XYZ file of C-alpha atoms in Angstrom:
307
model
C 0.043 0.034 0.015
C 1.139 3.276 -1.259
C -0.062 6.364 1.003
C -0.694 9.711 -0.023
C -1.927 13.039 1.431
C -4.552 15.530 -0.041
C -3.049 18.479 0.939
C -5.536 20.785 3.316
C -7.201 24.338 2.235
C -7.050 23.054 -1.346
C -11.052 22.776 -1.189
C -13.541 24.008 0.939
C -15.604 21.140 0.803
C -18.477 20.870 3.887
C -17.981 17.020 3.861
C -14.206 17.282 4.014
C -12.548 20.181 4.965
C -11.916 21.144 8.535
C -12.470 24.455 10.301
C -8.178 25.419 11.068
C -7.560 24.446 7.408
C -8.815 27.785 6.644
C -6.268 30.045 7.938
C -3.280 28.175 6.203
C -1.597 29.677 3.525
C 0.353 28.625 0.465
C 3.641 28.434 2.657
C 1.552 26.155 5.490
C 0.602 24.100 2.389
C 3.982 23.950 0.717
C 5.441 22.510 4.359
C 2.664 20.092 4.643
C 4.182 18.744 1.218
C 7.320 19.125 2.434
C 6.818 17.200 5.847
C 4.842 14.239 3.760
C 7.952 14.050 1.333
C 10.053 13.953 4.573
C 8.009 10.819 5.969
C 7.775 8.573 3.221
C 4.248 9.543 1.770
C 4.007 8.481 -2.200
C 2.432 11.655 -3.347
C 0.472 14.547 -2.586
C -3.185 15.861 -4.217
C -4.412 19.281 -5.319
C -8.148 18.950 -6.480
C -9.478 21.318 -9.027
C -12.666 23.562 -9.978
C -12.891 26.875 -11.640
C -16.196 28.425 -11.075
C -18.581 27.306 -8.302
C -22.520 27.964 -8.745
C -24.205 29.921 -5.941
C -26.155 27.443 -5.619
C -23.304 24.945 -4.838
C -21.408 27.116 -2.700
C -22.764 25.939 0.875
C -21.432 22.216 0.001
C -18.743 22.779 -2.227
C -17.272 25.989 -1.298
C -15.201 28.478 -3.657
C -12.252 27.539 -2.803
C -9.985 25.309 -5.370
C -6.962 26.231 -7.449
C -6.013 25.539 -10.885
C -4.543 22.006 -10.220
C -1.633 22.613 -12.422
C -0.330 25.370 -11.395
C -0.602 24.749 -7.762
C 1.246 21.270 -8.455
C 3.777 23.132 -10.042
C 4.183 25.572 -7.098
C 4.072 22.284 -4.654
C 6.683 20.719 -6.841
C 8.950 23.997 -6.521
C 8.999 23.417 -3.000
C 10.048 19.898 -2.449
C 12.359 17.719 -3.936
C 11.683 14.068 -4.385
C 7.731 13.387 -3.824
C 5.206 13.078 -6.461
C 3.042 15.794 -7.456
C -0.791 14.340 -8.429
C -4.156 15.992 -8.973
C -7.661 14.602 -7.637
C -8.897 15.816 -10.566
C -7.812 17.427 -13.671
C -10.839 18.528 -15.123
C -9.590 18.220 -18.718
C -12.549 19.185 -21.045
C -12.293 22.261 -19.869
C -8.709 22.683 -20.651
C -7.575 23.124 -24.291
C -5.604 19.826 -25.153
C -2.629 21.410 -26.224
C -1.793 23.575 -23.728
C -2.499 21.073 -21.218
C -0.475 18.755 -23.093
C 2.548 21.334 -22.428
C 1.691 22.687 -19.070
C 2.023 18.957 -17.639
C 5.133 18.219 -19.202
C 6.566 21.561 -18.447
C 5.657 20.185 -14.752
C 6.634 16.627 -15.499
C 10.444 18.028 -16.907
C 10.882 21.216 -14.250
C 10.381 18.587 -11.691
C 12.154 15.589 -12.591
C 9.435 13.493 -13.455
C 7.425 13.894 -10.692
C 3.984 14.866 -11.940
C 0.817 13.121 -11.900
C -2.874 13.541 -12.973
C -5.668 12.155 -12.305
C -8.361 13.228 -15.140
C -12.313 13.846 -14.343
C -14.910 15.222 -16.682
C -16.385 16.796 -13.693
C -20.043 16.873 -12.733
C -21.366 20.798 -12.431
C -23.060 21.938 -15.866
C -22.606 25.425 -14.595
C -18.908 25.519 -14.677
C -19.635 24.202 -18.275
C -21.302 26.917 -19.192
C -19.501 29.473 -17.779
C -16.260 28.394 -19.580
C -17.789 27.687 -22.886
C -17.742 24.125 -23.320
C -20.606 21.999 -23.790
C -21.289 19.871 -20.948
C -23.031 16.843 -22.953
C -20.287 16.199 -25.040
C -17.356 15.992 -22.143
C -16.676 12.362 -22.339
C -15.870 12.638 -25.657
C -13.707 15.353 -25.448
C -11.864 14.072 -22.818
C -11.227 10.766 -25.076
C -10.148 12.977 -28.056
C -7.982 15.619 -25.829
C -6.065 12.546 -24.351
C -5.702 10.892 -27.565
C -4.301 14.428 -28.934
C -1.874 14.729 -25.678
C -0.332 11.658 -26.012
C 0.530 12.063 -29.571
C 2.343 15.239 -28.331
C 4.177 13.589 -25.892
C 4.776 10.185 -27.452
C 5.431 11.422 -31.134
C 8.708 13.130 -32.420
C 6.340 14.243 -35.535
C 3.059 15.246 -33.758
C -0.267 14.828 -35.839
C -3.699 14.455 -35.264
C -7.040 14.650 -36.947
C -10.065 14.371 -35.185
C -13.410 15.999 -34.220
C -12.023 18.618 -31.536
C -8.481 18.756 -32.536
C -6.329 18.848 -35.620
C -2.285 19.851 -35.909
C 0.592 18.711 -38.387
C 3.612 19.843 -39.022
C 4.482 21.032 -35.450
C 7.107 20.306 -33.026
C 6.366 19.885 -29.454
C 9.044 20.006 -26.676
C 10.064 19.395 -23.966
C 8.563 16.079 -23.586
C 7.765 14.460 -20.134
C 10.560 12.997 -18.328
C 8.576 10.402 -17.223
C 7.879 7.726 -20.028
C 5.831 6.788 -21.768
C 4.191 9.925 -20.003
C 3.179 10.951 -16.389
C 0.755 8.812 -14.606
C -2.277 9.269 -15.881
C -5.550 8.220 -13.706
C -9.459 8.111 -14.061
C -11.314 9.399 -11.459
C -14.871 8.929 -11.252
C -17.197 5.688 -11.099
C -19.385 5.200 -14.528
C -18.297 2.399 -17.071
C -16.940 4.966 -19.426
C -14.716 6.296 -16.892
C -13.346 2.463 -16.918
C -13.098 2.139 -20.348
C -11.169 5.026 -20.412
C -9.127 4.046 -17.938
C -8.250 1.078 -19.646
C -7.595 2.422 -22.675
C -5.329 5.780 -21.355
C -4.577 5.156 -17.891
C -2.519 3.786 -15.337
C -4.967 3.858 -12.344
C -8.125 4.545 -11.426
C -9.568 6.768 -8.666
C -13.139 6.133 -7.484
C -15.326 8.421 -5.693
C -18.766 6.828 -5.431
C -18.310 2.905 -5.758
C -18.125 1.088 -2.481
C -15.237 -1.150 -1.613
C -16.960 -4.254 -1.854
C -17.433 -3.290 -5.595
C -13.831 -2.717 -6.566
C -13.117 -5.963 -7.531
C -16.280 -6.680 -10.041
C -15.076 -3.474 -11.289
C -11.384 -3.761 -11.572
C -12.440 -7.201 -13.777
C -14.685 -5.320 -16.209
C -11.759 -2.517 -16.651
C -9.170 -5.190 -17.615
C -11.664 -7.023 -19.975
C -11.381 -3.950 -21.886
C -9.849 -4.043 -25.349
C -7.745 -1.196 -24.465
C -6.036 -2.853 -21.291
C -2.673 -4.338 -22.201
C -1.534 -5.785 -19.108
C 0.115 -2.949 -18.162
C 0.714 -1.975 -13.918
C -2.093 -0.402 -12.490
C -2.961 1.728 -9.715
C -6.546 1.831 -8.037
C -6.859 4.743 -5.519
C -9.306 5.146 -2.745
C -9.809 6.526 0.851
C -12.344 6.127 2.925
C -13.124 9.697 3.313
C -14.943 9.318 -0.282
C -17.464 7.410 1.989
C -18.530 10.866 3.494
C -19.079 12.553 0.077
C -22.268 11.838 -1.498
C -23.232 13.158 -4.900
C -23.257 16.846 -5.579
C -21.008 16.994 -2.220
C -23.729 16.303 0.010
C -22.623 14.931 3.491
C -23.303 11.212 3.911
C -22.043 11.147 7.545
C -21.171 7.851 7.047
C -19.546 6.256 10.285
C -16.796 4.314 8.258
C -15.539 7.199 7.041
C -12.751 7.097 9.257
C -9.982 4.723 9.112
C -10.220 4.281 13.025
C -9.340 5.509 16.391
C -6.045 3.593 17.223
C -3.295 2.303 14.507
C -4.525 -1.113 14.432
C -7.777 -0.205 13.035
C -6.596 2.137 10.528
C -3.990 -0.723 9.437
C -6.962 -3.185 9.505
C -8.775 -0.871 7.255
C -5.923 -0.363 4.931
C -5.489 -4.135 4.947
C -9.042 -4.563 3.987
C -8.751 -2.146 1.151
C -5.895 -3.454 -0.398
C -7.543 -7.025 -0.311
C -9.993 -5.382 -2.671
C -7.167 -4.112 -5.340
C -6.630 -0.513 -3.600
C -3.144 0.177 -3.972
C -2.822 3.961 -2.847
C -5.010 5.561 0.253
C -5.569 8.882 1.986
C -5.631 8.267 6.003
C -7.697 11.297 6.481
C -7.264 12.921 9.638
C -9.971 12.825 12.222
C -11.033 15.988 13.246
C -8.106 18.022 14.782
C -7.897 21.452 16.791
C -5.142 22.710 14.616
C -2.178 22.915 11.698
C 0.337 21.356 14.920
C -2.354 18.253 15.435
C -2.814 17.626 11.795
C 1.138 17.489 11.410
C 1.251 15.471 14.128
C -1.566 13.158 12.332
C 1.219 12.994 9.474
C 3.886 12.054 12.024
C 1.421 9.347 13.382
C 0.327 7.595 10.259
C 4.195 7.519 9.214
C 5.361 6.077 12.377
C 2.592 3.952 13.491
C 0.667 2.552 10.175
C 2.913 2.728 7.235
C 5.688 0.469 8.424
C 2.886 -2.122 9.392
C 0.034 -2.065 6.528
C 0.263 -4.683 3.928
C 2.370 -4.023 0.818
């Protein structure tokens, strides 16, 4: 099991964000990333949204970053840890610019970029940016194919419905070969098919853990899957976040009150195919207590949880 950290004060989602987080500045968030790096965590994650409809602010908040920009800032504050997104809403980006931004991040960070691709769920966000919400799946598939062409080919060319280019050069290529790890975020069968074709991992949010084995079997049965190593990220924190960021108050959304309970839950998830997780903190009173939680996970859980 590999352990990640969703960086605090990167969202203001009522079901997830604790009150003390709102006082953190960028330097504090960078300090968390450096601490996670020092303690042996595999990666840190940064979510993304561009706008929040006013009808969703109570549950979703309006505090989100552009993921790639924030990843670049965190990469500059660290040295070895992987810097991931959770998620990058790819249809809201120009694919050529997204390919350049991610390749730039990966090249300058020495191959530490990771991207979790999602299609989003807020139709009003698409409307504000001028992207057709009902075509977001088709856009994502074509954008990924075009981005892979730019990353992989010395003479990139692509002729699709939404993206066309030829007679261009693209550099620098990403350092991580063949490209930075790409995970797919979401739960629909279309997401699983996309993950089979393009992905190195899957990050569900609404799927129950007991359904993971069947979902993974479906994913790996798709013609796009070629047997490559594949990650599955899941945190029990997801159980508390319902559709449209509703609060579920799920009693299973915490990993446990002591180290053995947390270890047992990590091992349970590993038995269902999970390779990567985030041990979300219990309610804590301040930043110092949160950092203590990171140390506790590193010292009491990570050495014992199943490999």
